[in-house]
XYZ file of C-alpha atoms in Angstrom:
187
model
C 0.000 0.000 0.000
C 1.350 3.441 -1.209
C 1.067 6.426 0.787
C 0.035 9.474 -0.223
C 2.754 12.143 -0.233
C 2.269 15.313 1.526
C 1.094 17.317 -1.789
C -1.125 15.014 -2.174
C -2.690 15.828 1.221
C -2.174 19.386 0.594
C -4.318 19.712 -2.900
C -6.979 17.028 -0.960
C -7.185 20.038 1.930
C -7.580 22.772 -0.589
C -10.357 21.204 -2.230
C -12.068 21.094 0.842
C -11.108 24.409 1.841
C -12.820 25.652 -1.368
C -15.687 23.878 -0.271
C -16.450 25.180 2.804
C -15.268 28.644 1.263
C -18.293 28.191 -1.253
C -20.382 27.177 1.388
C -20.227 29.937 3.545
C -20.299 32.328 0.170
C -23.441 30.768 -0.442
C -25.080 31.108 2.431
C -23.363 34.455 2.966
C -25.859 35.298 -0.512
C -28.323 33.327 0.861
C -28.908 36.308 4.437
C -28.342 39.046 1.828
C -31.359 37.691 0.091
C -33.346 36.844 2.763
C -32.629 40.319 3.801
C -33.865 41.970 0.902
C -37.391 40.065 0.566
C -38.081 39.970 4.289
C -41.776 41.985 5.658
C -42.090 45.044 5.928
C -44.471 47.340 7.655
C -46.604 47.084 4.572
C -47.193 43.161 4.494
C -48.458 43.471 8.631
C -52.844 43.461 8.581
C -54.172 44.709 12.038
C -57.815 44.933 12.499
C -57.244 47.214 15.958
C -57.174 44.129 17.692
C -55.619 41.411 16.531
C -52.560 41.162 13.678
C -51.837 38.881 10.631
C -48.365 38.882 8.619
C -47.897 36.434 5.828
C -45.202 34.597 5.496
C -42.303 35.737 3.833
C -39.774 34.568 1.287
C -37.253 34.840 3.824
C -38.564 32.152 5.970
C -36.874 29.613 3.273
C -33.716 31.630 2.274
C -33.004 31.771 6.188
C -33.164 27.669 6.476
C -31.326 27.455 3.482
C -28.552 30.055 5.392
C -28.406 28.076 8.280
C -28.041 24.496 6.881
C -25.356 25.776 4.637
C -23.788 27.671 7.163
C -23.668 24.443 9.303
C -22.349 22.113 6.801
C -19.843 25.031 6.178
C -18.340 25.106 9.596
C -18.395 21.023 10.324
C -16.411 21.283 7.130
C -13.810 23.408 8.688
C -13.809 21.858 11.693
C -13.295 18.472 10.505
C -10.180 19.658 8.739
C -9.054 21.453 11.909
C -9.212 18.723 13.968
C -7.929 16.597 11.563
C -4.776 17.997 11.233
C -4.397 19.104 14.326
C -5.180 15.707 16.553
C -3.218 13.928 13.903
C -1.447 10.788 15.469
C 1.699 9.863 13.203
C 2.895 13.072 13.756
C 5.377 13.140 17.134
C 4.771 14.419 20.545
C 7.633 16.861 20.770
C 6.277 18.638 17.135
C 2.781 18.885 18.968
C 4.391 20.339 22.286
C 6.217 22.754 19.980
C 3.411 23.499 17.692
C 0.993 24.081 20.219
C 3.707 26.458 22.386
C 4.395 28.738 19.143
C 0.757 28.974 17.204
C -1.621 27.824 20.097
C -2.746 31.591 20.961
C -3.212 32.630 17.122
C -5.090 29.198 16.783
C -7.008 29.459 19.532
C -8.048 33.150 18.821
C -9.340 31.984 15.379
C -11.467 29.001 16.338
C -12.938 31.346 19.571
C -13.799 34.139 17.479
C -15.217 31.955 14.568
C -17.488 29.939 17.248
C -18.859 32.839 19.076
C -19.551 34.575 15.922
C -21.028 31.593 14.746
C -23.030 30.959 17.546
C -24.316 34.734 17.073
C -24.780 34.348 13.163
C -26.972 31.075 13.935
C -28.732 32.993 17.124
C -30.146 35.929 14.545
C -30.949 33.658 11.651
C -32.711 31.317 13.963
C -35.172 34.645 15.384
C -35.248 36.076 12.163
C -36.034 32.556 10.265
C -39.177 31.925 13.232
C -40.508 35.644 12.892
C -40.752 34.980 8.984
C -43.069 32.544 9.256
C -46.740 33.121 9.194
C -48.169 34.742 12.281
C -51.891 34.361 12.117
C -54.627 36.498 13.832
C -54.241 35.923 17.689
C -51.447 33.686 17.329
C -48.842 35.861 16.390
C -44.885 35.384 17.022
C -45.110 35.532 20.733
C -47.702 35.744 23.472
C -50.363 36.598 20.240
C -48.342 39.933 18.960
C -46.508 40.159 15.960
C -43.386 40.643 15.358
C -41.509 42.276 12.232
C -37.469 41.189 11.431
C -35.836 44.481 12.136
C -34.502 45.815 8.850
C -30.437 44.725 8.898
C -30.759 41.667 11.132
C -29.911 39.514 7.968
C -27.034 41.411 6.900
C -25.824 41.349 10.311
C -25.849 37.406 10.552
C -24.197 37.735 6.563
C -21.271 39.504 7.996
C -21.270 37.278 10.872
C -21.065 34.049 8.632
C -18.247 35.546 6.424
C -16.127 36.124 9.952
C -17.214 32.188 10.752
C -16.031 30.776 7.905
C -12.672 32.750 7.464
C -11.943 32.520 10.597
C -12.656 28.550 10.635
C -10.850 27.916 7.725
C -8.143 30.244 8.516
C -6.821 28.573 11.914
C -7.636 24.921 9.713
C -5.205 26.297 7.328
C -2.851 27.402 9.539
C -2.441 24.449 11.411
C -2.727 22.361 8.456
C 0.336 24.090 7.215
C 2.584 23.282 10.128
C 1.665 19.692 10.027
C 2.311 20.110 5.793
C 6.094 22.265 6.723
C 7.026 19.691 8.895
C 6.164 16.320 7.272
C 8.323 17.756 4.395
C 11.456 19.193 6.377
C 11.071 15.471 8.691
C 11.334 13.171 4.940
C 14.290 15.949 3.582
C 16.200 15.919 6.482
């Protein structure tokens, strides 16, 4: 059994890289949409009483934002972990590793799950209050509730941070493992 040489690894990361890249581009599009067709004050019916909003085109672009914006980020986290908890590579490389690029590493994969624990938070309000809120049901407790105008691009700029920031610590500590498999066969 051959095994695969280290550029072979490396193209085999980039193509998944460019996957999860396209991913979170797409769902990136996806809140940017959902943005622009969302209701407005226009769409709400109130009889003085009670209030009605249809539902909105949103309500499906938001799903579609969130399920690619999850498949996105297990992407990125699978090759993070991958290369990072990899076990042919030896203890003393990991001690060093994780001494010289833990803190940029563990920057990146803090700020790219607490903004994508935000970015899921807003699309997962804004998603719900899309849906149709009939007369004395409403969102909540029988009122209605409009998505406040900029709550979609706010979770679109919010995914874009996720998935760079994702990808950019599973790059970076793809690259070490990459540097030093090559420098270990030279050498």
């Amino acid at each position: 059994m051959e095994i695969p040489s280290p550029r072979c690894k490396f193209s085999l990361i980039i193509i998944f890289f460019i996957i999860s890249l396209s991913l979170g581009f797409v769902s990136f599009i996806f809140c940017i949409a959902a943005e622009l067709v969302r209701n407005k004050e226009d769409d709400l019916r109130w009889n003085g009483k009670l209030c009605y909003l249809p539902t909105s085109p949103s309500f499906g672009l938001g799903i579609a934002a969130l399920v690619t914006l999850f498949i996105a980020h297990i992407i990125g986290n699978t090759m993070m972990f991958k290369s990072s908890c990899s076990s042919k590579i030896p203890a003393l490389a990991k001690i060093l590793w994780f001494i010289s690029c833990a803190e940029i590493t563990k920057s990146k994969v803090m700020f790219g799950r607490l903004s994508f624990g935000i970015a899921v938070i807003l699309l997962i309000a804004a998603t719900s209050m899309s849906r149709r809120q009939v007369y004395g049901m409403g969102w909540l407790n029988g009122e209605c509730y409009l998505v406040k105008g900029g709550t979609y691009a706010g979770s679109a700029i919010l995914v874009l941070l996720t998935i760079g920031s994702i990808n950019a610590s599973a790059f970076s500590t793809s690259q070490f493992h990459l540097t030093n498999k090559i420098h270990k066969q030279m050498g």
